[in-house]
Coordinates of C-alpha atoms in Angstrom, one line a residue:
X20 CA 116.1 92.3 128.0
X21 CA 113.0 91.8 125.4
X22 CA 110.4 92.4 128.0
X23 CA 112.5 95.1 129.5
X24 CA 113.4 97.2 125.7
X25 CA 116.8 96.7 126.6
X26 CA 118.8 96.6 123.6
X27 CA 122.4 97.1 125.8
X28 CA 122.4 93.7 126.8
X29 CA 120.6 92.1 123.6
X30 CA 121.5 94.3 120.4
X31 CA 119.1 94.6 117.3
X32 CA 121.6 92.6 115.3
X33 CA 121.3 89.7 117.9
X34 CA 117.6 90.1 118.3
X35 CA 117.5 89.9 114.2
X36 CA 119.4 86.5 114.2
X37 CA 117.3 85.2 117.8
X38 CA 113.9 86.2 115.3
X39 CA 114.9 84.4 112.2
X40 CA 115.9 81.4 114.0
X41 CA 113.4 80.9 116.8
X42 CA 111.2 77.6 116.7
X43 CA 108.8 77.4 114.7
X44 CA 105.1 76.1 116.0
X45 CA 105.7 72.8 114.9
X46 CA 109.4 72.6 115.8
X47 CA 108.3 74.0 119.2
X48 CA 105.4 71.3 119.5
X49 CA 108.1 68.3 119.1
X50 CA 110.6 69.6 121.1
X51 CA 107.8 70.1 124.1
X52 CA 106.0 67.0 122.9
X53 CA 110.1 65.2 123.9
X54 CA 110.2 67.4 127.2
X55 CA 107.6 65.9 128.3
X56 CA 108.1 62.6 127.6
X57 CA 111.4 62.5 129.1
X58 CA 110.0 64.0 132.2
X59 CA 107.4 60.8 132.9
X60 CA 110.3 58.2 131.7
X61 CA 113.7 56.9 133.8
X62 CA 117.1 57.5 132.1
X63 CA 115.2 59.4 129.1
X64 CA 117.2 61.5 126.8
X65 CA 117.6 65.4 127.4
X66 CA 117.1 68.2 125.1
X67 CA 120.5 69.0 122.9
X68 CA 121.7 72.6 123.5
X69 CA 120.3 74.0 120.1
X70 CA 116.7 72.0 120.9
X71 CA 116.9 73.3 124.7
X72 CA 118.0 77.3 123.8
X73 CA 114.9 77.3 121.4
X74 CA 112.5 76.3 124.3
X75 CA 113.5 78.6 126.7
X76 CA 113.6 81.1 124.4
X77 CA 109.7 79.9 123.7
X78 CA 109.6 80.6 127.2
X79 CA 109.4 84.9 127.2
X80 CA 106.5 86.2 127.2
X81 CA 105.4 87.0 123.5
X82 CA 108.4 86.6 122.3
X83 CA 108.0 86.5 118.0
X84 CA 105.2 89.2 118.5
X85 CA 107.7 91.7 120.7
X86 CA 110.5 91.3 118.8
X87 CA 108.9 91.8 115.3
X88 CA 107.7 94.7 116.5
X89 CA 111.0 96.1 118.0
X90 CA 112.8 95.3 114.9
X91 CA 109.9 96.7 112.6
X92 CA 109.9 100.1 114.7
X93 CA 114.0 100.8 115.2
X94 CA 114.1 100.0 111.0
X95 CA 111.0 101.9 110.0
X96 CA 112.3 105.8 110.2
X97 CA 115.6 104.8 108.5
X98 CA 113.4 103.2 106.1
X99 CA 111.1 106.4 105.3
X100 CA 114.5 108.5 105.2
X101 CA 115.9 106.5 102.6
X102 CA 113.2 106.7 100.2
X103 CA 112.8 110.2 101.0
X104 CA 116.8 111.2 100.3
X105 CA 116.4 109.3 97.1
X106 CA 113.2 111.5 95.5
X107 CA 114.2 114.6 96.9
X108 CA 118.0 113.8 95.2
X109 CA 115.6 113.1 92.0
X110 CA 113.7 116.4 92.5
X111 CA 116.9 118.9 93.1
X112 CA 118.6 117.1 89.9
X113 CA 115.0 117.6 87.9
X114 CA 115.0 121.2 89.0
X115 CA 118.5 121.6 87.8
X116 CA 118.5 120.0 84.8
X117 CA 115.9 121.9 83.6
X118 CA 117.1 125.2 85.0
X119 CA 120.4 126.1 85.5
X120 CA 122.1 128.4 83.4
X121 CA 125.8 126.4 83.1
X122 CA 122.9 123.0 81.9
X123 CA 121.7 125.4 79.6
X124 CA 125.0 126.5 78.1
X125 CA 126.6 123.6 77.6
X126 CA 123.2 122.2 75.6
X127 CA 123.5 125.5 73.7
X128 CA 126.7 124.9 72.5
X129 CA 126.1 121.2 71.4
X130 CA 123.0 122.5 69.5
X131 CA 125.4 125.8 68.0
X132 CA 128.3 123.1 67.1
X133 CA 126.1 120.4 65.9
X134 CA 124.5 123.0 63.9
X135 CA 127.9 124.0 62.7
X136 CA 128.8 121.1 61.5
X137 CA 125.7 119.8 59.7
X138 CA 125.8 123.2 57.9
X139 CA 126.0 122.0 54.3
X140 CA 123.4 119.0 54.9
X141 CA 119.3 120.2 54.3
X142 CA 118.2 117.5 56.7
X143 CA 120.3 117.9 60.1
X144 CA 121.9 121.4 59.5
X145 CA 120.2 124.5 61.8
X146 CA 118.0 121.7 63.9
X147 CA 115.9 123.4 66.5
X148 CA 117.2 120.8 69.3
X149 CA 118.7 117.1 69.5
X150 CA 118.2 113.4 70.6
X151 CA 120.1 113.1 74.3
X152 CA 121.2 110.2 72.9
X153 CA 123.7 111.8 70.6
X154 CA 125.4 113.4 74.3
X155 CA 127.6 109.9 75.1
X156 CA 128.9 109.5 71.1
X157 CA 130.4 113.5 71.7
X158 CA 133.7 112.1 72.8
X159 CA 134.0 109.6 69.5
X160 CA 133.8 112.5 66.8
X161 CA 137.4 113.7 66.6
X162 CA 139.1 116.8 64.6
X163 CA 140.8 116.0 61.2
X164 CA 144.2 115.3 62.6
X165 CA 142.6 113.4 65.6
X166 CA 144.4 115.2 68.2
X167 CA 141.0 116.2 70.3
X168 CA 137.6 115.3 70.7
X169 CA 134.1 117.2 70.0
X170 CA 133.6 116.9 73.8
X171 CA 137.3 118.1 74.6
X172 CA 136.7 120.7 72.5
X173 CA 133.0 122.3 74.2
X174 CA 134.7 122.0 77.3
X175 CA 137.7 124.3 76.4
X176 CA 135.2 126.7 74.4
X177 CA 132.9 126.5 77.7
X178 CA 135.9 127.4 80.2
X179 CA 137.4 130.2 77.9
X180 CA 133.9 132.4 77.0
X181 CA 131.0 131.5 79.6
X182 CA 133.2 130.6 82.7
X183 CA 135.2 134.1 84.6
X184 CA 136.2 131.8 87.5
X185 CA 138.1 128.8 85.0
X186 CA 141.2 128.2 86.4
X187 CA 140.7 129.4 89.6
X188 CA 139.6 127.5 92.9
X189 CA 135.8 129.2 93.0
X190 CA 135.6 127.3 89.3
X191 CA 132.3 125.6 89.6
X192 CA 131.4 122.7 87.5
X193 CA 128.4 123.4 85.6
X194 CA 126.5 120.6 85.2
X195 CA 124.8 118.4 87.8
X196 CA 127.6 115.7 90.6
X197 CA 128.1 113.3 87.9
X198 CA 127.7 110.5 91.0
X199 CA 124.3 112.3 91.2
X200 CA 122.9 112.1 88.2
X201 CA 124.1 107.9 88.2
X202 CA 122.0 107.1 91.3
X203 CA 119.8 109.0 89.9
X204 CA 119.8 107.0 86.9
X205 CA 119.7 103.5 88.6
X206 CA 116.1 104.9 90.6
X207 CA 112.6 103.3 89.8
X208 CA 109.4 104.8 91.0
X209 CA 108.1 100.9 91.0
X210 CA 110.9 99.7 93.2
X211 CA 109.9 102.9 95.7
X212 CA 106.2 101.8 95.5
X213 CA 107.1 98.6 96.2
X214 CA 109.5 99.2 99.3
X215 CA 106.2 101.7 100.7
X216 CA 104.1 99.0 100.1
X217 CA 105.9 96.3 101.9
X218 CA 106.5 99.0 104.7
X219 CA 102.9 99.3 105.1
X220 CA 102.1 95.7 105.1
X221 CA 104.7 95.3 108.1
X222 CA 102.6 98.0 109.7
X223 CA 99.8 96.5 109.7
X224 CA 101.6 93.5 110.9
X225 CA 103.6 95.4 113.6
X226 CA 99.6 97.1 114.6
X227 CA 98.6 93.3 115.0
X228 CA 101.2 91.6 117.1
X229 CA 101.3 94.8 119.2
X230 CA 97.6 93.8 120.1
X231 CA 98.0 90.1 120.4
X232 CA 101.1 91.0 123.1
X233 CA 98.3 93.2 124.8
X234 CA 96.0 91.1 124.7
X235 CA 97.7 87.4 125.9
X236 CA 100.4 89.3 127.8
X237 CA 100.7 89.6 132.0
X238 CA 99.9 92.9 133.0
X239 CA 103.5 93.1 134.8
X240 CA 104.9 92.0 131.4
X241 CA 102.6 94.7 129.7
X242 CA 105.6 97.9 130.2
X243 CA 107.7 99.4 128.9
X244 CA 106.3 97.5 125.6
X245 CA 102.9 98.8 125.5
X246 CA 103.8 102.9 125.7
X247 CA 106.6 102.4 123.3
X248 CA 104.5 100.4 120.5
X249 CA 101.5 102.9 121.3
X250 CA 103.5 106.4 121.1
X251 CA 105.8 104.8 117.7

């Protein structure tokens, strides 16, 4: 199934769990180191199943190299469509943010309120914009009887003058998918420059274990692993 591509008999998830817990050189080196020992002596002690499954498994042809590389290449488009979900996500809610009209109203009326309400004072009242910090504490500055909130209170003024379709079901929310805008908020450009450099590292990787399989590899062994690895 490894020489052969086939992952209906072996699945990627298997192959995954075979890769992380194949021999390693010096493991292997003990356990053939005992095989043949046991071979030259009378009544010696076989291999356990664990030790014997890890030998024969030593046994395919390039098997660490092949099987990195499988597991690199089925991972590697998901990978790239990830990251690129995530920045164009980023993008549309940049674009939007910066210009859609329902964005811009609501703003508009924080600033007019805001404004309102600083009236009397010479160093806040008629300010030409405000700290998005101020947006979260909206919902904690209540009316005199504190039946409603500022943020109640811009959403009701919002639905009855800027919004003809409030009420009904063509009523679009103005402002970015909340859901949105928190991925968005929990992205880093350092953690995407970070997965694209560890994806490029594997490449590498991938480019060399490709060639060692080439190179040590029987040429009836060679197919369908060689086109595959060559074309991805």
């Amino acid at each position: 199934a490894v020489v052969n591509l086939d992952n209906s008999v072996v699945d990627l998830e298997t192959l995954q769990a075979l890769y992380e817990n194949r021999a390693q050189s010096d493991e292997l080196e003990k356990i053939e180191k005992h095989s043949k020992a046991s071979k030259e002596k009378e009544n010696a002690k076989s291999l356990d199943k664990p030790e014997q499954f890890l030998y024969e498994l030593s046994l395919i042809p390039n098997f660490s190299e092949r099987v990195f590389c499988i597991l690199f290449q089925s991972t590697f488009s998901e990978s790239i469509c990830s990251i690129r979900r995530k920045l164009e996500l980023l993008q549309k809610l940049c674009e939007t943010l910066k210009n859609a009209s329902g964005v811009m109203q609501v703003l508009g009326l924080v600033l007019a309120f805001g404004n309102y309400m600083n009236g009397g004072n010479r160093t806040r009242g008629q300010a030409d914009g405000f700290g998005l910090d101020i947006l979260p504490k909206l919902k904690d500055v209540k009316s005199s009887d504190n039946s409603r909130s500022l943020l109640s209170y811009i959403v009701s003024y919002y639905l009855r003058n800027f919004d003809e379709d409030a009420g009904k079901e063509q009523c679009i929310f103005p402002l970015p998918d909340p859901q949105d805008l928190f991925q968005a908020s929990q992205m880093k450009f350092e953690d995407f420059q970070k997965d694209l450099r560890k994806m490029k590292k594997d490449l590498r990787v991938c480019e060399t274990e490709a060639a060692k399989v080439y190179q040590l590899s029987l040429e009836e062994h060679l197919q369908p692993f060689k086109d595959s690895m060559e074309q991805f």
